Structures are given as structure tokens and as C-alpha cells.
XYZ file of C-alpha atoms in Angstrom:
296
model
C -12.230 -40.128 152.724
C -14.342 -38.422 150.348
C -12.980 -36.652 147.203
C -14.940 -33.901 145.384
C -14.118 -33.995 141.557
C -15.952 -30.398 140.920
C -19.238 -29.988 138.805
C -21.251 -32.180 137.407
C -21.988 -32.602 133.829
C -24.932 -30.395 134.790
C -23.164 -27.752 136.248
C -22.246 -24.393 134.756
C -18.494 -24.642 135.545
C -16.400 -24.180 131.764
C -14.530 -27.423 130.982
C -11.433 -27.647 128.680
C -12.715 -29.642 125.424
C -11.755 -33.104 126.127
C -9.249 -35.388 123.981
C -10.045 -38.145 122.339
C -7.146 -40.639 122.377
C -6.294 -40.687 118.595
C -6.440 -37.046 119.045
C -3.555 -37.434 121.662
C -0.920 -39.161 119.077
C -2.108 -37.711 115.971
C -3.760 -40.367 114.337
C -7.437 -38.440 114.580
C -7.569 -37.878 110.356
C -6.682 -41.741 110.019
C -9.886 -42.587 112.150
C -12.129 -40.355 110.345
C -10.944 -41.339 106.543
C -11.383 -45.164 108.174
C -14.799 -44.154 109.614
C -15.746 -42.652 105.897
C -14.230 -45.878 104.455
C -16.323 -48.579 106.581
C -19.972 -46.488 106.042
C -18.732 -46.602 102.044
C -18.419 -50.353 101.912
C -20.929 -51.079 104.784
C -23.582 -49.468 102.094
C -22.341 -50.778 99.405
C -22.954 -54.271 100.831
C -26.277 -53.267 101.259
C -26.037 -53.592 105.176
C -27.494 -50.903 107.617
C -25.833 -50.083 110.818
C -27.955 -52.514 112.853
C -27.191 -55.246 110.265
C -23.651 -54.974 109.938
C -23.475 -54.443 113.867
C -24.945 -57.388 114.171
C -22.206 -59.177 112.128
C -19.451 -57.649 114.058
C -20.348 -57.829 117.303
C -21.347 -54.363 117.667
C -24.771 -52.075 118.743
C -25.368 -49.693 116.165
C -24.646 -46.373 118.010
C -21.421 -47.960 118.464
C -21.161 -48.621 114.490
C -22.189 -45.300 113.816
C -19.372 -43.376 116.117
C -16.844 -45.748 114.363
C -18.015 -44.544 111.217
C -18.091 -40.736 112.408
C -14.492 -41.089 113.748
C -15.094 -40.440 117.601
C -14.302 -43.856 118.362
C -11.468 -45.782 118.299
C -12.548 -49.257 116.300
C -11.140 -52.498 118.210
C -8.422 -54.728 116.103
C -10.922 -57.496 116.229
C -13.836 -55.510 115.280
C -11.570 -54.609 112.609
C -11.098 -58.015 111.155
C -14.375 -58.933 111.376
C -15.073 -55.523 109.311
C -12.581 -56.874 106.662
C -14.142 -59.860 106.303
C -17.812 -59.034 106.043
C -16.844 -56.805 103.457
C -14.247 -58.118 101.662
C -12.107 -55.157 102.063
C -8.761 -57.236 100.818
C -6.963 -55.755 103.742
C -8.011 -52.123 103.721
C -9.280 -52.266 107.223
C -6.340 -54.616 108.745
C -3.925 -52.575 107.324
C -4.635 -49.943 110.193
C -4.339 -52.014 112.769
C -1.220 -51.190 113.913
C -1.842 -47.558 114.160
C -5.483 -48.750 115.996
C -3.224 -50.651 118.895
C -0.744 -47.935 118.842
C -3.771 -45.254 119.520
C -5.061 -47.501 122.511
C -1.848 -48.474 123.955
C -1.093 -44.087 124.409
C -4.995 -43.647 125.189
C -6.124 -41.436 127.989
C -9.487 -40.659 129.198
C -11.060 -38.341 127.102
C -13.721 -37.008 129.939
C -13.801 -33.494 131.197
C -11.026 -33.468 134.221
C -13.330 -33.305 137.184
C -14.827 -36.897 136.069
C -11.477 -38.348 135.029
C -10.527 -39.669 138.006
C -13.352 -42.129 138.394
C -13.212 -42.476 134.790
C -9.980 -44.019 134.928
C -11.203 -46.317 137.554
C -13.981 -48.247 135.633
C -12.044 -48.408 132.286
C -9.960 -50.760 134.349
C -12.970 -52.561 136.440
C -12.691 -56.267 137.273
C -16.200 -55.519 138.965
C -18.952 -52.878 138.463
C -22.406 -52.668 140.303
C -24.861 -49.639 139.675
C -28.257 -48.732 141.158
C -30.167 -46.044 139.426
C -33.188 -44.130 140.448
C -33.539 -41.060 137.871
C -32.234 -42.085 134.341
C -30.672 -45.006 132.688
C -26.664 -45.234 133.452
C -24.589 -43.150 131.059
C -22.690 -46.545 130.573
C -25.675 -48.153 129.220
C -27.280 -45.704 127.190
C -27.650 -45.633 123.307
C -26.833 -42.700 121.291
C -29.939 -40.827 120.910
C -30.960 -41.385 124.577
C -27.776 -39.594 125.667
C -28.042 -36.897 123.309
C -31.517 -36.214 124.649
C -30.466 -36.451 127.810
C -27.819 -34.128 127.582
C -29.978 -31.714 125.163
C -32.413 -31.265 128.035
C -29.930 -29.694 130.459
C -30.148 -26.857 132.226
C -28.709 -24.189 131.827
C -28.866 -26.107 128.062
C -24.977 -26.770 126.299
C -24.050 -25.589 123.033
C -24.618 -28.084 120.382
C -20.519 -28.939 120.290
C -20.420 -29.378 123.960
C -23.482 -31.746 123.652
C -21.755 -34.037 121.040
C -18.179 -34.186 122.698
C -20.215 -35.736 125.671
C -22.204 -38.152 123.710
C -19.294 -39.110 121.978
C -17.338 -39.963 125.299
C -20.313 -41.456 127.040
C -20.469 -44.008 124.393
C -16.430 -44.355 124.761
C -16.963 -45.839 127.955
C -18.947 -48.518 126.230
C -15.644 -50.115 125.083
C -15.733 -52.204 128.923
C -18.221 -54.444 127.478
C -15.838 -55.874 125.122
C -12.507 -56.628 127.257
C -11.290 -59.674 127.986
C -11.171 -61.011 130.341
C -14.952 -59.285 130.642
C -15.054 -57.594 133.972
C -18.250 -58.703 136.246
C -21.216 -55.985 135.656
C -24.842 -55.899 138.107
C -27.249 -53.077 137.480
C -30.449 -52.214 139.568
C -32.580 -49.683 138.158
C -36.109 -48.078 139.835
C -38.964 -49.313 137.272
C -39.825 -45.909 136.830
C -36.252 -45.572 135.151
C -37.567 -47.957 132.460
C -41.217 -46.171 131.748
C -39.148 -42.539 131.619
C -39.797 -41.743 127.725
C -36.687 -39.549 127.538
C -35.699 -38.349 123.670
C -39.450 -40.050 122.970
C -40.867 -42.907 121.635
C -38.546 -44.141 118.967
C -35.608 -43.310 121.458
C -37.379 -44.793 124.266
C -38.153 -48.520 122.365
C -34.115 -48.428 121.339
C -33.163 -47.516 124.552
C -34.963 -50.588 125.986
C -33.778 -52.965 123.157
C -30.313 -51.781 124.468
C -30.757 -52.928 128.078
C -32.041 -56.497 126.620
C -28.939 -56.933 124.732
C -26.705 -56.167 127.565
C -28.936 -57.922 130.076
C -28.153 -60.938 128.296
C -24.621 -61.166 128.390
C -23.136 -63.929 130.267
C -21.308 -61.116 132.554
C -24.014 -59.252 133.208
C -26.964 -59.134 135.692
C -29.429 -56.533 135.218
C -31.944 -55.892 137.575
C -35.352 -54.030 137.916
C -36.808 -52.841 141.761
C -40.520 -52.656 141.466
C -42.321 -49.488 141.756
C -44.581 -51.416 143.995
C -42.056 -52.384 146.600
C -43.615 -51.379 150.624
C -40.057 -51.609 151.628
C -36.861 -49.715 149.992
C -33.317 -49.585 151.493
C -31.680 -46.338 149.915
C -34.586 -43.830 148.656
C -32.274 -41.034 148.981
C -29.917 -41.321 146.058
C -28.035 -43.557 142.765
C -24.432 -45.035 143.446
C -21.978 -47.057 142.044
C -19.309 -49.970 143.386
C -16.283 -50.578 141.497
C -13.140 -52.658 142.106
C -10.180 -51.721 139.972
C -7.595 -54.442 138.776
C -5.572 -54.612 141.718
C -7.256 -52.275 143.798
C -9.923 -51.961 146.693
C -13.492 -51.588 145.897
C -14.351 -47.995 145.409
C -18.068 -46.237 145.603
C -19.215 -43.294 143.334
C -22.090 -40.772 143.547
C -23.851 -37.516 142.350
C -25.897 -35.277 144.192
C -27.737 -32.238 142.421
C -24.368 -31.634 140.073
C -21.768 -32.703 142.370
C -19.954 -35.511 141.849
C -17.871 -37.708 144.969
C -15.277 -40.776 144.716
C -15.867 -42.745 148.051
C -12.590 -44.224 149.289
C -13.282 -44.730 153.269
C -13.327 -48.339 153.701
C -16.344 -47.727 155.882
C -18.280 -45.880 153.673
C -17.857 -48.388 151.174
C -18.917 -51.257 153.367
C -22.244 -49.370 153.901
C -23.101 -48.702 150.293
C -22.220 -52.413 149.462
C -24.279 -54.088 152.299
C -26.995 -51.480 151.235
C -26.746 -52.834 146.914
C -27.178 -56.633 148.668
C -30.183 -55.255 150.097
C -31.474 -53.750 146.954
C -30.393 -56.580 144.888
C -32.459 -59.109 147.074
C -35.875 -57.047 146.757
C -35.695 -56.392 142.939
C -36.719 -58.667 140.472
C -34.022 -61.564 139.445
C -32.613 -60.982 136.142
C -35.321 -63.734 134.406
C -37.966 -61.553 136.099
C -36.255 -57.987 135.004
C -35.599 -58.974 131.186
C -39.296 -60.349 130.955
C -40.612 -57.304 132.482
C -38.663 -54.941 129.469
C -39.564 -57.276 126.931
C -43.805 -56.988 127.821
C -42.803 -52.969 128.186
C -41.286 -53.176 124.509
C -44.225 -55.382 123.090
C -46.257 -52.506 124.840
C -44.926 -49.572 122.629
């Protein structure tokens, strides 16, 4: 069975502005003034977004959506926040409004894509192959702003940040815990794609290093070289909910389709085996960005 969700980000279909989740219980104007609080003291310490990320646990883009108040700031990223900066409880102090804001939490995605959005937030397993662009749930800030700046037909300038800011939402998976189980093939060609531009391209790539190298993930790249290729005709992704059965997602030219027939899944799984086995191990794949990086 095969469930259409509607357009795709790309389409021209008009989409109800999307909640966040401290917008859902109220507590939006806490996360802002907390946002305004951490850049204050983060600055005062001397400590740039990268640096203090760093500190916390945290990629800058992340850092800087905390600060802007369209994301909701983890009670341990919170602690470490205190301490760093010797906020004597300022930050802590919020914490139970922070777990209050998570535990009432919905998907903040436009409703065609919140059914599959649901699905990974609570992934025990996620694979992804991707020919065109990097995966939304990899990309930094300014790479999904371009991205989403270069549609067509283009998106108003509010439209284009509610989506960056719920792209980099989905980010929060990286930090569960348990972590869930993450592999990601991309086409080479994904990697020498200078979308946004230089200075957005060498970030970008910095960004798949530093997920590449966590213990729960395998990132992989498939030569541009390859004679042989298994599934030219399009990206996809396998994910197994907590509790669930593996589920397969794909978009095609705007539209978007949950794949739930055991049989279709079973096909798109042997074919990611087959892709995984003729791309480069993960060794291989994280050399091959780090020459591309020395290279720009």
C-alpha cells in the first residue's frame, strides 16, 4: 500500500503555517527571551556560536536557532549552557517548562509531510540514499535556506524560514538516547553540488564529517565512476519506528509517498544492500570529503 501525502515542499499547493511545539502550549515568548538570554552571555564570554557549540555538544546552526527561539533547547544542553557560562541557574531554571514543551510537542511540518515526520522522530533505524541534494536531515542552516530560496515557483521569505527552521527541528534525532542506528549513501556528485556557494558549500561538508563520525552513524559515498548502479531512477529512505515495521519513503518531481507494502519494502531494502556494497566504506567516504574540503 502506497499513501500519497499531497505536494511536495516544491509544489504550489498553500500550506497552513506550521506550529512549533512551544507554540502549541504557550511557552513560545519563554523560548525567545531564553534564546536572547544565551546569545547575551554566550558573547559576553567571548565565545562564538561554533565555540560555544562546541562546548555543549551542539553544531552551530543548531546554537543559532536556540538563540533565535525556533528551537526547543534540550534539558541537558541546558545544563551544560549554565555551566559554561556561569549563569547561577538562569538557564536551569526553565527546565521544567523545556520538558513540559517536549512532553506536549507535535510535529511542526506542513500536514502532507507529517505523517512520515512522525515516523522518524521516533526511528530506532534510519537509512537514506540520495542522488540530487544533501538530506534535509543533514543539512546546515545556510545550505537549506539556499536550497529552499532556489525553488520554483520561489516562497515568500516567511515561508522560506518556517521551513528552515523545521528542517533543522528534525536534527534533534541525533541527540536521543538511546541513539537510533543512522546509514546514509549519497551520489558523489551530491558532495561537489556548490549549492548556497562556496562558504555554504565548505560548512555543508564540515557538517557531514561531524555526523559521519558518530559512533551511530555510517555515511557513505557511491562513486561517480561506478560501471554498475542498482537504482538510477530515484532517492529513498528506510525507517523502522519503535515498535513498528520498517517503512520506505520517497519523492518524485514534488510528490511525496509513505511505502507500507511489505513487498515494496523488501525491494527497496535488498536494493540499499546493493548500493551500500558498491559505495565507498565509511573510512573511504570521510577521507574522500576531507581531500574535497582541503580542496576548497
Amino acid at each position: 500500500m502506497c499513501v500519497a501525502y499531497g505536494l511536495s515542499e516544491g509544489g504550489v499547493t498553500e500550506e497552513r503555517r506550521p506550529e512549533t511545539p512551544a507554540e502549541e502550549n504557550g511557552s513560545a515568548a519563554v523560548f525567545v527571551v531564553l534564546g536572547k538570554q544565551l546569545k547575551l552571555l554566550r558573547e559576553r564570554a567571548g565565545l562564538n556560536q561554533r565555540e560555544f557549540g562546541s562546548l555543549v555538544g551542539y553544531g552551530p546552526d543548531l546554537v543559532s536557532a536556540v538563540e533565535r527561539g525556533v528551537r526547543t533547547p534540550r534539558p541537558e544542553f541546558l545544563q551544560k549552557a549554565d555551566e559554561i557560562l556561569q549563569a547561577e541557574g538562569l538557564f536551569t531554571a526553565v527546565i521544567p517548562q523545556v520538558e513540559e514543551a517536549m512532553s506536549r510537542a507535535r510535529t511542526r511540518h506542513p500536514e502532507w509531510y507529517r505523517g512520515y515526520a512522525a515516523l522518524e522522530a521516533q526511528a530506532v533505524s534510519l537509512h537514506d540514499y540520495s542522488t540530487m541534494g544533501v538530506l534535509g536531515l543533514l543539512q546546515t542552516e545556510d545550505y537549506s535556506r539556499a536550497v529552499f530560496t532556489q525553488r520554483h515557483p520561489p516562497l515568500d521569505e516567511e515561508t522560506i524560514e518556517k521551513r528552515v527552521a523545521d528542517r533543522l527541528s528534525r536534527q534533534q534525532i541525533f541527540e536521543q538516547w538511546p541513539p537510533p542506528e543512522f546509514s546514509f549513501v549519497m551520489e558523489q556528485a551530491v558532495l561537489e553540488r556548490p549549492i548556497g556557494g562556496p562558504k555554504v558549500h565548505k560548512e555543508q561538508l564540515r557538517q557531514l564529517l561531524r555526523i559521519g563520525r558518530l559512533r551511530n552513524v555510517q555515511l557513505q559515498v557511491m562513486p561517480t565512476g561506478r560501471h554498475e548502479h542498482p537504482a538510477l531512477d530515484n532517492s529513498f529512505s528506510l525507517l523502522t519506528p519503535k515498535g513498528k515495521e520498517q517503512v520506505g519513503y520517497m519523492e518524485s518531481h514534488g510528490y511525496p509517498r509513505l511505502i507500507t507494502s511489505r513487498e515494496e519494502v523488501r525491494i527497496l531494502t535488498a536494493r540499499y544492500g546493493i548500493i551500500r556494497a558498491q559505495a565507498l566504506n565509511p573510512h573511504e567516504s570521510l577521507d574522500l570529503i576531507d581531500r574535497m574540503l582541503e580542496e576548497r
